[in-house]
XYZ file of N, CA and C in Angstrom:
276
model
N 0.822 -1.179 0.006
C -0.002 0.021 0.007
C 0.890 1.229 -0.011
N 0.601 2.152 -0.882
C 1.358 3.401 -0.988
C 0.499 4.570 -0.511
N 1.087 5.468 0.270
C 0.382 6.639 0.786
C 0.721 7.828 -0.064
N -0.307 8.578 -0.522
C -0.154 9.740 -1.362
C -0.613 10.993 -0.590
N 0.124 12.074 -0.702
C -0.276 13.353 -0.151
C 0.096 14.439 -1.146
N -0.861 15.306 -1.431
C -0.591 16.418 -2.335
C -1.233 17.709 -1.808
N -0.471 18.785 -1.865
C -1.002 20.074 -1.432
C -0.824 21.084 -2.518
N -1.825 21.990 -2.560
C -1.806 23.073 -3.571
C -2.301 24.340 -2.885
N -1.527 25.383 -2.991
C -1.967 26.678 -2.463
C -2.714 27.383 -3.542
N -4.030 27.418 -3.357
C -4.918 28.086 -4.347
C -4.904 29.581 -4.076
N -5.651 30.312 -4.865
C -5.745 31.778 -4.731
C -6.028 32.183 -3.303
N -6.942 31.461 -2.687
C -7.324 31.800 -1.296
C -7.600 30.503 -0.541
N -6.566 29.772 -0.200
C -6.725 28.599 0.587
C -5.814 27.441 0.122
N -5.481 26.602 1.071
C -4.648 25.420 0.815
C -5.545 24.219 0.683
N -5.321 23.431 -0.323
C -6.058 22.160 -0.535
C -5.062 21.009 -0.391
N -5.450 20.080 0.494
C -4.603 18.918 0.758
C -5.457 17.642 0.464
N -4.923 16.815 -0.439
C -5.588 15.534 -0.741
C -4.675 14.402 -0.323
N -5.224 13.504 0.438
C -4.438 12.432 1.003
C -5.208 11.129 0.851
N -4.514 10.055 0.406
C -5.178 8.752 0.252
C -4.143 7.689 0.164
N -4.587 6.469 0.401
C -3.749 5.287 0.239
C -4.100 4.676 -1.106
N -3.086 4.139 -1.763
C -3.270 3.397 -2.999
C -3.134 1.907 -2.726
N -4.200 1.195 -2.947
C -4.219 -0.227 -2.715
C -4.752 -0.928 -3.971
N -3.940 -1.759 -4.577
C -4.266 -2.475 -5.796
C -4.773 -1.509 -6.890
N -4.127 -0.338 -6.985
C -4.413 0.647 -8.019
C -5.637 1.503 -7.745
N -6.215 1.381 -6.554
C -7.447 2.160 -6.241
C -7.158 3.047 -5.027
N -7.921 4.142 -4.948
C -7.796 5.100 -3.855
C -8.621 4.620 -2.647
N -7.974 4.590 -1.504
C -8.647 4.180 -0.240
C -8.341 5.268 0.800
N -9.245 5.399 1.782
C -9.078 6.350 2.900
C -8.829 7.763 2.368
N -9.669 8.214 1.473
C -9.512 9.556 0.901
C -9.888 10.626 1.906
N -8.978 11.617 2.112
C -9.256 12.778 2.961
C -8.892 14.036 2.193
N -9.799 14.989 2.215
C -9.538 16.286 1.567
C -9.696 17.323 2.682
N -8.590 17.988 2.945
C -8.564 18.968 4.031
C -7.892 20.265 3.545
N -7.801 21.245 4.407
C -7.154 22.483 4.036
C -7.892 23.655 4.673
N -7.500 24.854 4.243
C -8.132 26.055 4.764
C -8.960 26.759 3.718
N -9.672 25.987 2.928
C -10.600 26.495 1.886
C -12.014 26.334 2.446
N -12.930 27.028 1.782
C -14.355 26.909 2.148
C -15.106 26.182 1.050
N -16.006 25.341 1.468
C -16.893 24.647 0.526
C -18.288 24.591 1.158
N -19.258 25.067 0.395
C -20.666 25.079 0.849
C -21.521 24.270 -0.102
N -22.376 23.415 0.361
C -22.567 23.038 1.721
C -21.359 22.261 2.274
N -21.163 22.342 3.574
C -19.949 21.764 4.207
C -19.839 20.260 3.957
N -20.957 19.568 3.904
C -20.899 18.124 3.694
C -20.469 17.721 2.287
N -20.332 18.693 1.408
C -19.884 18.407 0.047
C -18.445 17.893 0.007
N -17.615 18.320 0.988
C -16.241 17.817 1.032
C -16.275 16.287 1.263
N -17.139 15.863 2.178
C -17.260 14.435 2.441
C -17.811 13.678 1.214
N -18.729 14.294 0.532
C -19.333 13.714 -0.682
C -18.255 13.524 -1.768
N -17.354 14.544 -1.885
C -16.295 14.404 -2.884
C -15.321 13.296 -2.509
N -14.999 13.176 -1.211
C -14.160 12.098 -0.739
C -14.789 10.760 -1.124
N -16.074 10.624 -0.849
C -16.793 9.371 -1.160
C -16.798 9.069 -2.657
N -16.870 10.147 -3.439
C -16.865 10.002 -4.903
C -15.552 9.363 -5.378
N -14.448 9.716 -4.767
C -13.125 9.250 -5.158
C -12.788 7.850 -4.535
N -13.401 7.604 -3.422
C -13.095 6.357 -2.650
C -13.345 5.104 -3.451
N -12.335 4.240 -3.516
C -12.486 2.932 -4.150
C -12.353 2.920 -5.659
N -12.041 4.071 -6.231
C -11.853 4.122 -7.699
C -10.404 4.029 -8.126
N -10.198 3.632 -9.367
C -8.846 3.500 -9.880
C -8.175 4.855 -9.923
N -6.864 4.872 -9.628
C -6.097 6.109 -9.578
C -6.257 6.899 -10.848
N -6.260 6.263 -12.001
C -6.375 6.962 -13.284
C -7.686 7.629 -13.523
N -8.722 7.290 -12.738
C -10.052 7.874 -12.922
C -10.307 9.075 -11.984
N -9.440 9.346 -11.052
C -9.711 10.324 -9.999
C -9.884 11.756 -10.591
N -9.035 12.140 -11.510
C -9.129 13.510 -12.085
C -10.468 13.713 -12.769
N -10.874 12.719 -13.551
C -12.149 12.772 -14.232
C -13.315 12.803 -13.227
N -13.182 12.059 -12.136
C -14.257 12.059 -11.131
C -14.416 13.384 -10.450
N -13.293 14.073 -10.251
C -13.336 15.449 -9.688
C -14.117 16.399 -10.649
N -13.771 16.335 -11.897
C -14.495 17.119 -12.920
C -15.969 16.826 -12.912
N -16.282 15.515 -12.902
C -17.683 15.089 -12.933
C -18.439 15.553 -11.671
N -17.782 15.444 -10.505
C -18.448 15.869 -9.262
C -18.873 17.325 -9.319
N -17.932 18.215 -9.716
C -18.267 19.641 -9.775
C -19.249 19.973 -10.912
N -19.215 19.194 -11.973
C -20.184 19.408 -13.069
C -21.599 19.038 -12.651
N -21.720 18.001 -11.832
C -23.048 17.494 -11.464
C -23.596 18.242 -10.212
N -22.712 18.629 -9.318
C -23.152 19.265 -8.066
C -23.136 20.761 -8.206
N -24.154 21.303 -8.833
C -24.245 22.737 -9.081
C -24.558 23.502 -7.816
N -24.925 22.812 -6.743
C -25.184 23.441 -5.451
C -23.900 23.748 -4.650
N -22.761 23.167 -5.090
C -21.517 23.327 -4.369
C -20.844 24.663 -4.764
N -20.457 25.390 -3.723
C -19.742 26.648 -3.927
C -18.367 26.545 -3.221
N -17.334 26.977 -3.903
C -15.990 27.007 -3.343
C -15.370 28.347 -3.645
N -15.658 29.349 -2.769
C -15.139 30.703 -3.028
C -13.611 30.747 -3.137
N -13.132 31.408 -4.212
C -11.685 31.617 -4.464
C -10.942 30.334 -4.766
N -11.635 29.226 -4.903
C -11.004 27.950 -5.237
C -11.851 27.315 -6.346
N -11.192 26.662 -7.286
C -11.976 26.037 -8.414
C -11.597 24.599 -8.603
N -12.237 23.951 -9.506
C -12.010 22.526 -9.783
C -10.564 22.255 -10.178
N -9.925 23.174 -10.898
C -8.518 23.006 -11.276
C -7.608 22.933 -10.047
N -7.928 23.686 -9.031
C -7.114 23.652 -7.807
C -7.133 22.272 -7.142
N -8.330 21.660 -7.155
C -8.425 20.301 -6.584
C -7.626 19.302 -7.408
N -7.689 19.471 -8.759
C -6.966 18.586 -9.655
C -5.455 18.746 -9.512
N -4.986 19.965 -9.282
C -3.564 20.211 -9.090
C -3.066 19.506 -7.815
N -3.853 19.604 -6.725
C -3.515 18.924 -5.483
C -3.470 17.389 -5.727
N -4.436 16.884 -6.492
C -4.412 15.458 -6.817
C -3.143 15.058 -7.595
N -2.813 15.861 -8.595
C -1.615 15.567 -9.417
C -0.374 15.559 -8.582
N -0.255 16.526 -7.631
C 0.884 16.586 -6.758
C 0.925 15.326 -5.861
N -0.205 14.842 -5.408
C -0.274 13.628 -4.582
C 0.251 12.438 -5.391
N -0.093 12.417 -6.676
C 0.303 11.269 -7.490
C 1.802 11.312 -7.912
N 2.390 12.517 -7.869
C 3.849 12.632 -8.168
C 4.717 11.993 -7.085
N 4.224 12.092 -5.849
C 5.054 11.684 -4.686
C 5.128 10.215 -4.461
């Protein structure tokens, strides 16, 4: 099992994505930082969206999550910021 951690300093807030890679899939996904997301439970929903999926699908799943969840607001942070944090996690 490999542990991945990626951080990205967005325009207004740090995004940290952390997960374990087991058999090519993301496990124990945690998204933390000092950014705001409304409604607050949307962070947990995004973690659940990524949980158990193949590493190569995660970026697409982030895009899909924000495209489908039009109720989610992330002031000063956008979908690209989350994807950059993910890419940094996968580099390590």
